[in-house]
mmCIF file of C-alpha atoms in Angstrom:
data_model
loop_
_atom_site.group_PDB
_atom_site.id
_atom_site.type_symbol
_atom_site.label_atom_id
_atom_site.label_comp_id
_atom_site.label_asym_id
_atom_site.label_seq_id
_atom_site.Cartn_x
_atom_site.Cartn_y
_atom_site.Cartn_z
ATOM 1 C CA MET A 1 -0.439 0.003 -0.115
ATOM 2 C CA ALA A 2 3.314 2.432 0.789
ATOM 3 C CA LYS A 3 4.540 1.732 -2.560
ATOM 4 C CA LYS A 4 2.036 2.290 -4.392
ATOM 5 C CA ILE A 5 0.858 5.575 -2.038
ATOM 6 C CA SER A 6 4.535 6.646 -2.887
ATOM 7 C CA LYS A 7 4.687 5.974 -7.014
ATOM 8 C CA VAL A 8 0.986 7.905 -6.443
ATOM 9 C CA LEU A 9 2.208 10.541 -4.625
ATOM 10 C CA LEU A 10 6.388 10.636 -7.727
ATOM 11 C CA ALA A 11 3.435 10.322 -10.493
ATOM 12 C CA LEU A 12 1.693 13.757 -9.588
ATOM 13 C CA LEU A 13 5.104 14.982 -9.204
ATOM 14 C CA PHE A 14 6.045 14.363 -12.223
ATOM 15 C CA LEU A 15 3.021 15.575 -14.163
ATOM 16 C CA ILE A 16 3.069 19.417 -11.802
ATOM 17 C CA LEU A 17 6.851 19.548 -12.905
ATOM 18 C CA LEU A 18 6.151 18.909 -16.423
ATOM 19 C CA VAL A 19 3.294 21.927 -17.248
ATOM 20 C CA LEU A 20 5.400 23.938 -15.013
ATOM 21 C CA GLY A 21 8.772 22.974 -17.434
ATOM 22 C CA ALA A 22 5.681 23.712 -20.324
ATOM 23 C CA TYR A 23 4.960 26.941 -18.952
ATOM 24 C CA VAL A 24 7.775 27.973 -18.486
ATOM 25 C CA GLY A 25 9.333 26.491 -22.157
ATOM 26 C CA TYR A 26 5.288 28.463 -23.392
ATOM 27 C CA LEU A 27 6.504 31.930 -21.776
ATOM 28 C CA TYR A 28 10.004 32.198 -23.023
ATOM 29 C CA ILE A 29 8.858 31.081 -26.917
ATOM 30 C CA ALA A 30 6.182 33.480 -26.530
ATOM 31 C CA TYR A 31 7.946 36.596 -25.877
ATOM 32 C CA ASP A 32 8.674 38.790 -28.391
ATOM 33 C CA ARG A 33 10.098 42.684 -28.393
ATOM 34 C CA LEU A 34 8.451 44.794 -31.249
ATOM 35 C CA PRO A 35 11.573 45.908 -32.627
ATOM 36 C CA ASP A 36 12.778 49.537 -33.058
ATOM 37 C CA LYS A 37 12.343 53.549 -33.971
ATOM 38 C CA GLN A 38 8.600 50.973 -36.250
ATOM 39 C CA LYS A 39 6.834 53.478 -37.546
ATOM 40 C CA LEU A 40 3.437 54.380 -36.431
ATOM 41 C CA THR A 41 -0.165 55.193 -38.174
ATOM 42 C CA ILE A 42 -1.630 58.157 -37.928
ATOM 43 C CA GLU A 43 -5.478 58.941 -37.873
ATOM 44 C CA GLN A 44 -5.455 62.011 -38.674
ATOM 45 C CA GLU A 45 -9.368 63.880 -37.805
ATOM 46 C CA SER A 46 -7.700 67.903 -38.458
ATOM 47 C CA ASP A 47 -4.970 69.423 -40.339
ATOM 48 C CA ALA A 48 -4.685 72.766 -37.852
ATOM 49 C CA HIS A 49 -1.058 73.474 -37.302
ATOM 50 C CA LEU A 50 0.471 75.255 -34.590
ATOM 51 C CA LYS A 51 1.750 78.807 -34.066
ATOM 52 C CA ALA A 52 4.523 80.173 -31.806
ATOM 53 C CA ASP A 53 3.352 83.378 -29.552
ATOM 54 C CA VAL A 54 -0.333 81.534 -28.594
ATOM 55 C CA SER A 55 -0.655 79.637 -25.318
ATOM 56 C CA TYR A 56 -1.992 76.427 -25.847
ATOM 57 C CA ARG A 57 -2.084 73.182 -23.760
ATOM 58 C CA ALA A 58 -0.814 69.121 -22.596
ATOM 59 C CA MET A 59 -1.605 66.847 -21.156
ATOM 60 C CA THR A 60 -0.879 63.578 -19.295
ATOM 61 C CA TYR A 61 -2.676 60.710 -18.280
ATOM 62 C CA ASN A 62 -2.426 56.849 -16.897
ATOM 63 C CA ILE A 63 -5.738 55.537 -17.257
ATOM 64 C CA GLY A 64 -4.034 51.943 -15.724
ATOM 65 C CA TYR A 65 -5.976 50.481 -18.247
ATOM 66 C CA GLY A 66 -9.641 51.565 -17.149
ATOM 67 C CA SER A 67 -9.520 49.258 -14.426
ATOM 68 C CA TYR A 68 -9.019 51.300 -11.087
ATOM 69 C CA PRO A 69 -11.814 53.204 -8.745
ATOM 70 C CA PRO A 70 -10.321 54.251 -5.963
ATOM 71 C CA SER A 71 -11.960 50.406 -4.196
ATOM 72 C CA TYR A 72 -8.986 48.679 -6.142
ATOM 73 C CA SER A 73 -5.849 47.731 -4.811
ATOM 74 C CA PHE A 74 -3.363 45.332 -6.783
ATOM 75 C CA PHE A 75 -1.234 42.627 -6.393
ATOM 76 C CA MET A 76 1.670 43.976 -7.115
ATOM 77 C CA ASP A 77 1.720 46.196 -4.542
ATOM 78 C CA GLY A 78 0.496 44.151 -2.226
ATOM 79 C CA GLY A 79 -3.318 44.623 -2.718
ATOM 80 C CA LYS A 80 -5.681 41.795 -3.196
ATOM 81 C CA LYS A 81 -6.524 41.848 -7.164
ATOM 82 C CA SER A 82 -5.347 41.004 -10.514
ATOM 83 C CA ARG A 83 -7.941 42.123 -13.051
ATOM 84 C CA ALA A 84 -11.117 44.729 -13.253
ATOM 85 C CA ASP A 85 -13.793 43.840 -11.529
ATOM 86 C CA SER A 86 -16.553 43.886 -14.397
ATOM 87 C CA LYS A 87 -16.505 45.455 -17.658
ATOM 88 C CA ALA A 88 -18.589 47.919 -16.688
ATOM 89 C CA SER A 89 -16.987 49.236 -14.503
ATOM 90 C CA VAL A 90 -13.668 49.314 -17.026
ATOM 91 C CA GLU A 91 -16.518 51.075 -19.608
ATOM 92 C CA LYS A 92 -17.584 53.731 -16.371
ATOM 93 C CA ASN A 93 -13.446 54.493 -15.919
ATOM 94 C CA LEU A 94 -13.128 55.784 -19.475
ATOM 95 C CA ARG A 95 -16.530 57.806 -19.584
ATOM 96 C CA GLY A 96 -14.949 59.200 -16.436
ATOM 97 C CA VAL A 97 -11.188 59.582 -17.869
ATOM 98 C CA VAL A 98 -12.787 61.237 -21.768
ATOM 99 C CA GLU A 99 -15.036 63.377 -19.168
ATOM 100 C CA THR A 100 -11.269 65.220 -17.866
ATOM 101 C CA THR A 101 -10.010 65.840 -20.339
ATOM 102 C CA GLU A 102 -12.887 66.806 -21.803
ATOM 103 C CA LYS A 103 -12.886 69.507 -18.230
ATOM 104 C CA ILE A 104 -9.533 69.842 -18.965
ATOM 105 C CA ASP A 105 -9.562 70.817 -22.764
ATOM 106 C CA PRO A 106 -5.682 69.847 -23.834
ATOM 107 C CA SER A 107 -4.568 70.642 -26.963
ATOM 108 C CA LEU A 108 -1.811 67.696 -26.986
ATOM 109 C CA ALA A 109 -2.555 64.952 -24.891
ATOM 110 C CA PHE A 110 -0.874 61.776 -24.002
ATOM 111 C CA TYR A 111 -2.515 58.164 -22.193
ATOM 112 C CA GLN A 112 0.159 55.484 -21.334
ATOM 113 C CA GLU A 113 -2.007 51.899 -19.632
ATOM 114 C CA VAL A 114 -3.671 51.904 -22.470
ATOM 115 C CA ASP A 115 -5.143 48.267 -23.035
ATOM 116 C CA GLU A 116 -5.755 47.044 -27.056
ATOM 117 C CA ASP A 117 -7.475 43.771 -25.769
ATOM 118 C CA GLY A 118 -6.221 42.315 -21.669
ATOM 119 C CA ASP A 119 -7.801 39.440 -19.958
ATOM 120 C CA ARG A 120 -6.889 42.627 -16.845
ATOM 121 C CA SER A 121 -9.351 45.417 -18.386
ATOM 122 C CA GLN A 122 -12.506 42.968 -18.759
ATOM 123 C CA HIS A 123 -10.778 42.935 -22.967
ATOM 124 C CA VAL A 124 -11.943 46.422 -24.031
ATOM 125 C CA ASN A 125 -10.639 47.705 -26.529
ATOM 126 C CA GLU A 126 -9.246 51.020 -24.782
ATOM 127 C CA VAL A 127 -7.861 52.416 -28.360
ATOM 128 C CA ASN A 128 -10.947 52.018 -29.744
ATOM 129 C CA TRP A 129 -12.723 53.525 -27.143
ATOM 130 C CA LEU A 130 -10.405 56.869 -26.806
ATOM 131 C CA ARG A 131 -10.638 57.856 -30.901
ATOM 132 C CA ASN A 132 -14.570 57.221 -30.918
ATOM 133 C CA TYR A 133 -15.064 59.260 -27.790
ATOM 134 C CA LEU A 134 -12.611 61.564 -28.313
ATOM 135 C CA LEU A 135 -13.468 64.078 -30.968
ATOM 136 C CA GLY A 136 -11.040 66.526 -33.271
ATOM 137 C CA TYR A 137 -7.574 64.578 -32.661
ATOM 138 C CA ASN A 138 -5.099 63.170 -34.172
ATOM 139 C CA SER A 139 -3.880 60.013 -33.371
ATOM 140 C CA LEU A 140 -1.356 56.978 -32.674
ATOM 141 C CA TYR A 141 -0.543 54.129 -30.315
ATOM 142 C CA GLY A 142 1.876 52.326 -29.863
ATOM 143 C CA GLN A 143 1.987 49.434 -28.870
ATOM 144 C CA ASN A 144 4.224 49.133 -26.087
ATOM 145 C CA TYR A 145 3.630 45.440 -24.575
ATOM 146 C CA ASP A 146 1.587 41.913 -25.302
ATOM 147 C CA SER A 147 2.718 40.100 -22.914
ATOM 148 C CA PRO A 148 1.955 36.227 -23.261
ATOM 149 C CA TYR A 149 -0.568 34.217 -20.598
ATOM 150 C CA LEU A 150 0.687 35.264 -16.779
ATOM 151 C CA PHE A 151 -0.530 32.517 -14.292
ATOM 152 C CA TYR A 152 -0.672 34.711 -11.499
ATOM 153 C CA PRO A 153 -2.152 35.502 -9.123
ATOM 154 C CA PHE A 154 -3.385 31.871 -9.142
ATOM 155 C CA ASN A 155 -6.018 32.393 -8.278
ATOM 156 C CA GLN A 156 -7.302 34.875 -10.291
ATOM 157 C CA PRO A 157 -4.228 35.319 -13.510
ATOM 158 C CA ILE A 158 -3.442 38.478 -14.830
ATOM 159 C CA GLY A 159 -3.712 36.631 -18.376
ATOM 160 C CA LYS A 160 -2.822 38.693 -20.992
ATOM 161 C CA ALA A 161 -2.661 42.062 -22.218
ATOM 162 C CA LYS A 162 -1.435 44.341 -25.660
ATOM 163 C CA SER A 163 -1.549 47.430 -24.078
ATOM 164 C CA GLY A 164 0.071 50.771 -25.324
ATOM 165 C CA LEU A 165 0.567 54.872 -25.459
ATOM 166 C CA ILE A 166 -1.804 57.088 -27.026
ATOM 167 C CA THR A 167 -1.441 60.510 -28.421
ATOM 168 C CA MET A 168 -3.819 62.515 -29.280
ATOM 169 C CA SER A 169 -3.139 66.410 -30.609
ATOM 170 C CA LYS A 170 -5.716 68.659 -32.410
ATOM 171 C CA ALA A 171 -3.224 70.358 -35.075
ATOM 172 C CA GLU A 172 -1.568 68.272 -37.417
ATOM 173 C CA MET A 173 1.017 65.557 -36.279
ATOM 174 C CA THR A 174 3.411 63.390 -39.061
ATOM 175 C CA ASP A 175 6.530 61.405 -38.457
ATOM 176 C CA ALA A 176 5.430 59.034 -36.049
ATOM 177 C CA LYS A 177 7.663 56.017 -34.183
ATOM 178 C CA ARG A 178 8.186 54.028 -31.551
ATOM 179 C CA TYR A 179 10.997 53.695 -29.839
ATOM 180 C CA SER A 180 11.660 50.510 -27.349
ATOM 181 C CA LEU A 181 13.514 50.871 -24.400
ATOM 182 C CA PRO A 182 16.189 48.876 -22.161
ATOM 183 C CA ILE A 183 14.939 45.969 -20.793
ATOM 184 C CA GLU A 184 15.803 43.054 -17.586
ATOM 185 C CA THR A 185 17.002 39.697 -19.427
ATOM 186 C CA ASN A 186 16.429 37.885 -16.777
ATOM 187 C CA TYR A 187 12.555 36.104 -15.681
ATOM 188 C CA ASN A 188 11.833 39.962 -14.849
ATOM 189 C CA LYS A 189 11.449 40.933 -17.886
ATOM 190 C CA PHE A 190 7.740 39.140 -16.856
ATOM 191 C CA LEU A 191 6.924 40.386 -14.667
ATOM 192 C CA ASP A 192 7.454 44.448 -15.266
ATOM 193 C CA LEU A 193 7.080 43.235 -19.935
ATOM 194 C CA ASP A 194 7.959 45.827 -22.619
ATOM 195 C CA ARG A 195 9.142 49.231 -22.651
ATOM 196 C CA ALA A 196 9.203 52.295 -24.903
ATOM 197 C CA PHE A 197 8.609 55.649 -25.345
ATOM 198 C CA THR A 198 6.565 57.264 -28.901
ATOM 199 C CA THR A 199 7.332 60.307 -31.500
ATOM 200 C CA THR A 200 5.366 62.300 -32.979
ATOM 201 C CA LYS A 201 6.137 65.606 -34.981
ATOM 202 C CA ILE A 202 3.975 68.600 -34.277
ATOM 203 C CA PRO A 203 4.329 71.664 -36.915
ATOM 204 C CA VAL A 204 4.885 74.738 -36.175
ATOM 205 C CA GLU A 205 3.801 77.714 -38.572
ATOM 206 C CA GLY A 206 6.590 78.924 -39.752
ATOM 207 C CA SER A 207 9.410 78.295 -37.156
ATOM 208 C CA ASN A 208 10.684 74.367 -36.814
ATOM 209 C CA ASP A 209 9.022 71.994 -35.440
ATOM 210 C CA LEU A 210 7.892 70.567 -32.026
ATOM 211 C CA ILE A 211 8.724 67.054 -31.370
ATOM 212 C CA ALA A 212 6.402 64.903 -28.661
ATOM 213 C CA ILE A 213 7.145 62.567 -27.433
ATOM 214 C CA ASN A 214 4.732 59.816 -24.846
ATOM 215 C CA VAL A 215 7.238 57.719 -22.039
ATOM 216 C CA HIS A 216 5.719 55.510 -19.394
ATOM 217 C CA LEU A 217 8.791 54.195 -17.919
ATOM 218 C CA SER A 218 10.061 50.719 -15.970
ATOM 219 C CA ALA A 219 8.539 50.581 -12.570
ATOM 220 C CA TYR A 220 9.163 47.166 -11.468
ATOM 221 C CA THR A 221 12.871 46.830 -11.934
ATOM 222 C CA LYS A 222 14.624 46.860 -9.117
ATOM 223 C CA ASP A 223 18.431 47.607 -11.478
ATOM 224 C CA LYS A 224 19.145 50.316 -11.657
ATOM 225 C CA SER A 225 21.556 50.015 -14.223
ATOM 226 C CA VAL A 226 18.507 49.121 -16.424
ATOM 227 C CA GLN A 227 16.435 52.584 -15.740
ATOM 228 C CA GLU A 228 19.739 54.224 -16.257
ATOM 229 C CA ALA A 229 19.565 53.366 -19.791
ATOM 230 C CA GLN A 230 16.054 53.815 -19.691
ATOM 231 C CA LEU A 231 16.358 57.249 -19.818
ATOM 232 C CA SER A 232 19.691 57.886 -21.189
ATOM 233 C CA LYS A 233 17.742 56.754 -24.607
ATOM 234 C CA LEU A 234 15.602 59.074 -24.148
ATOM 235 C CA PHE A 235 17.724 61.313 -23.398
ATOM 236 C CA ASN A 236 19.462 60.559 -26.262
ATOM 237 C CA TYR A 237 16.409 61.095 -28.413
ATOM 238 C CA MET A 238 15.382 64.979 -26.755
ATOM 239 C CA GLU A 239 18.722 66.065 -27.156
ATOM 240 C CA ASP A 240 19.475 65.154 -30.882
ATOM 241 C CA GLN A 241 16.110 66.765 -31.434
ATOM 242 C CA TYR A 242 16.484 69.826 -29.383
ATOM 243 C CA LYS A 243 19.862 70.431 -31.100
ATOM 244 C CA LYS A 244 18.174 70.866 -35.179
ATOM 245 C CA GLY A 245 16.111 73.051 -33.768
ATOM 246 C CA ASN A 246 12.926 71.857 -31.835
ATOM 247 C CA TYR A 247 11.395 71.863 -30.071
ATOM 248 C CA VAL A 248 10.494 69.301 -27.753
ATOM 249 C CA ILE A 249 7.963 68.221 -25.443
ATOM 250 C CA VAL A 250 7.643 64.740 -23.258
ATOM 251 C CA GLY A 251 4.813 64.026 -21.458
ATOM 252 C CA GLY A 252 4.385 60.992 -19.007
ATOM 253 C CA ASP A 253 4.913 58.857 -16.121
ATOM 254 C CA PHE A 254 7.555 58.615 -15.319
ATOM 255 C CA ASN A 255 8.192 56.008 -12.474
ATOM 256 C CA HIS A 256 10.042 58.102 -10.372
ATOM 257 C CA ASP A 257 9.152 61.328 -7.429
ATOM 258 C CA VAL A 258 9.954 64.685 -10.180
ATOM 259 C CA LEU A 259 8.907 66.279 -6.904
ATOM 260 C CA GLY A 260 12.617 65.424 -5.811
ATOM 261 C CA ASN A 261 10.673 65.630 -2.131
ATOM 262 C CA SER A 262 7.109 64.089 -2.447
ATOM 263 C CA PRO A 263 7.152 61.567 1.074
ATOM 264 C CA GLU A 264 7.834 65.212 2.343
ATOM 265 C CA VAL A 265 5.472 67.017 0.488
ATOM 266 C CA PHE A 266 2.311 64.912 1.384
ATOM 267 C CA GLY A 267 3.850 63.486 4.785
ATOM 268 C CA THR A 268 4.038 59.287 3.258
ATOM 269 C CA SER A 269 6.817 57.119 4.109
ATOM 270 C CA LYS A 270 10.259 57.815 3.223
ATOM 271 C CA LYS A 271 11.147 53.961 2.661
ATOM 272 C CA ARG A 272 10.969 54.067 -1.294
ATOM 273 C CA GLU A 273 9.811 52.099 -4.539
ATOM 274 C CA SER A 274 11.143 50.647 -7.118
ATOM 275 C CA TRP A 275 8.757 53.309 -8.999
ATOM 276 C CA ASN A 276 9.438 56.514 -6.435
ATOM 277 C CA GLN A 277 13.159 57.118 -6.211
ATOM 278 C CA PRO A 278 14.152 61.564 -7.781
ATOM 279 C CA PHE A 279 14.209 61.744 -10.900
ATOM 280 C CA PRO A 280 17.613 62.667 -11.808
ATOM 281 C CA LYS A 281 16.903 65.837 -13.165
ATOM 282 C CA GLU A 282 21.311 66.623 -12.890
ATOM 283 C CA ASP A 283 21.121 64.164 -15.994
ATOM 284 C CA LEU A 284 18.447 66.101 -17.867
ATOM 285 C CA PRO A 285 20.598 67.232 -21.036
ATOM 286 C CA LYS A 286 20.833 71.110 -21.189
ATOM 287 C CA GLY A 287 17.797 74.060 -22.318
ATOM 288 C CA PHE A 288 15.569 70.582 -20.979
ATOM 289 C CA GLU A 289 13.543 71.012 -17.342
ATOM 290 C CA ILE A 290 11.265 69.326 -15.345
ATOM 291 C CA PRO A 291 8.643 72.174 -14.919
ATOM 292 C CA VAL A 292 7.377 71.962 -10.863
ATOM 293 C CA ASP A 293 7.062 75.564 -9.731
ATOM 294 C CA GLY A 294 3.720 75.295 -7.631
ATOM 295 C CA LEU A 295 3.380 70.951 -7.322
ATOM 296 C CA ALA A 296 4.567 71.202 -4.150
ATOM 297 C CA LYS A 297 2.485 73.637 -2.589
ATOM 298 C CA ALA A 298 -0.728 72.897 -3.593
ATOM 299 C CA LYS A 299 0.368 68.798 -2.971
ATOM 300 C CA ILE A 300 -1.643 67.312 -5.421
ATOM 301 C CA PRO A 301 -0.123 63.796 -6.191
ATOM 302 C CA SER A 302 -0.578 61.720 -9.554
ATOM 303 C CA SER A 303 -0.445 58.664 -8.227
ATOM 304 C CA ARG A 304 -1.106 55.797 -5.624
ATOM 305 C CA LYS A 305 0.209 52.738 -3.603
ATOM 306 C CA LEU A 306 -2.211 50.427 -5.258
ATOM 307 C CA ASP A 307 -1.492 48.136 -1.462
ATOM 308 C CA ALA A 308 -5.247 49.181 -0.062
ATOM 309 C CA PRO A 309 -8.177 51.264 -1.519
ATOM 310 C CA TYR A 310 -8.259 54.935 -2.282
ATOM 311 C CA ASP A 311 -8.340 56.254 1.235
ATOM 312 C CA LYS A 312 -7.283 60.721 1.289
ATOM 313 C CA GLU A 313 -6.189 60.553 4.683
ATOM 314 C CA THR A 314 -3.886 57.347 5.202
ATOM 315 C CA ALA A 315 -3.588 57.058 1.252
ATOM 316 C CA LYS A 316 0.826 56.724 0.138
ATOM 317 C CA VAL A 317 0.754 58.582 -2.633
ATOM 318 C CA THR A 318 3.459 60.468 -4.536
ATOM 319 C CA LEU A 319 4.143 63.043 -8.199
ATOM 320 C CA ILE A 320 5.541 60.458 -10.940
ATOM 321 C CA ASP A 321 3.878 61.701 -13.960
ATOM 322 C CA GLY A 322 3.987 65.137 -15.728
ATOM 323 C CA PHE A 323 6.721 66.873 -18.185
ATOM 324 C CA ILE A 324 10.168 67.214 -19.532
ATOM 325 C CA VAL A 325 10.372 70.751 -21.710
ATOM 326 C CA SER A 326 12.700 72.038 -23.997
ATOM 327 C CA ASP A 327 13.628 76.125 -23.334
ATOM 328 C CA ASN A 328 12.760 77.279 -26.563
ATOM 329 C CA VAL A 329 9.230 76.083 -25.496
ATOM 330 C CA SER A 330 7.694 78.794 -22.566
ATOM 331 C CA VAL A 331 6.017 77.518 -18.879
ATOM 332 C CA GLU A 332 2.993 79.100 -17.558
ATOM 333 C CA LYS A 333 1.256 76.649 -15.594
ATOM 334 C CA VAL A 334 1.794 73.116 -14.184
ATOM 335 C CA GLN A 335 -1.175 71.584 -12.032
ATOM 336 C CA VAL A 336 -2.392 68.261 -11.696
ATOM 337 C CA GLU A 337 -6.600 67.658 -11.552
ATOM 338 C CA ASP A 338 -7.127 66.663 -8.620
ATOM 339 C CA ASN A 339 -10.389 63.927 -9.121
ATOM 340 C CA GLU A 340 -9.351 61.584 -6.435
ATOM 341 C CA PHE A 341 -8.243 59.031 -7.579
ATOM 342 C CA LYS A 342 -11.899 58.106 -9.565
ATOM 343 C CA TYR A 343 -11.314 56.927 -12.475
ATOM 344 C CA SER A 344 -7.540 55.389 -11.999
ATOM 345 C CA ASP A 345 -4.817 54.507 -9.645
ATOM 346 C CA HIS A 346 -3.402 58.173 -11.321
ATOM 347 C CA GLN A 347 -4.122 61.731 -12.243
ATOM 348 C CA PRO A 348 -3.505 63.919 -14.754
ATOM 349 C CA VAL A 349 -1.411 66.972 -14.847
ATOM 350 C CA TYR A 350 -1.491 69.501 -17.584
ATOM 351 C CA LEU A 351 0.996 72.359 -18.361
ATOM 352 C CA ASP A 352 -0.176 74.833 -20.509
ATOM 353 C CA PHE A 353 2.270 76.467 -22.568
ATOM 354 C CA LYS A 354 3.806 78.198 -25.526
ATOM 355 C CA LEU A 355 6.304 77.395 -28.148
ATOM 356 C CA LYS A 356 9.426 80.318 -28.246
ATOM 357 C CA LYS A 357 9.366 82.616 -31.216
#
């Protein structure tokens, strides 16, 4: 009897190892990075051009693939959930994103974590949603990643997701491209997924172009060399465009503390996560800055940790979203729109600016 039990247990162990090995093999076989410098398609609705010395507004908004209402907590942050509560919940959050955008009324908008398809976002095509409900904008979509099916957590696997970045502009956009960012090459690449930034030229009447860059840097990597390499590639591209005489605006989720002292500003723990280390402003190319005037005084965060449902009094918040601008862009105002994280784990940041003559 004991021998039979031992044989059954060994057979079960062998089966488990076989399934595990097959799954690991699937992850590596299915994993594929998009090529660098990939040309992107622009959907044009307007042929308007920007003008120098005219006030415009840019907005950046990580929409959290429509899955993070205030009640939500995420397993990778120490919370409980891995997927959106329902398709209705995703669509409700997307309606809020559209309404928020209409309220801010940006001429140029950068969105991150927009799912084209995903188990985690209940298979709502959020790319089409934004394009269908935000009228009058030209748009481009650049894929960040198309992840294989991730079977964790075991009680509710986060599954498969195709997600990326959308840039929308009321002015004509040309020559759009996607640039791959360095990532970890070990197993962590399955956790932090692929990363990229997208670029487009926006013609300016009687002047050089505005280069609009949309970026979402890595969040969960603990390898500082990867974070440094990502910033280096972004900075090199910015500097190259600036030297050509172009205006440059970068909007995005930097996964770095843009204030540098957010724990003091928001009264949170001084223990840093991998995604809220101070932004290395000293490494910015000459002629660039991160506009932050008034943000510390306003004390409105742009991101919350998803370890628990949102509570204004206890939430772990920070400011990791914003803009980088070249010095031929005159900054008039920068502000975080406070909607108490109704539609995402991020809040939009907007920038009023003029292009210098």
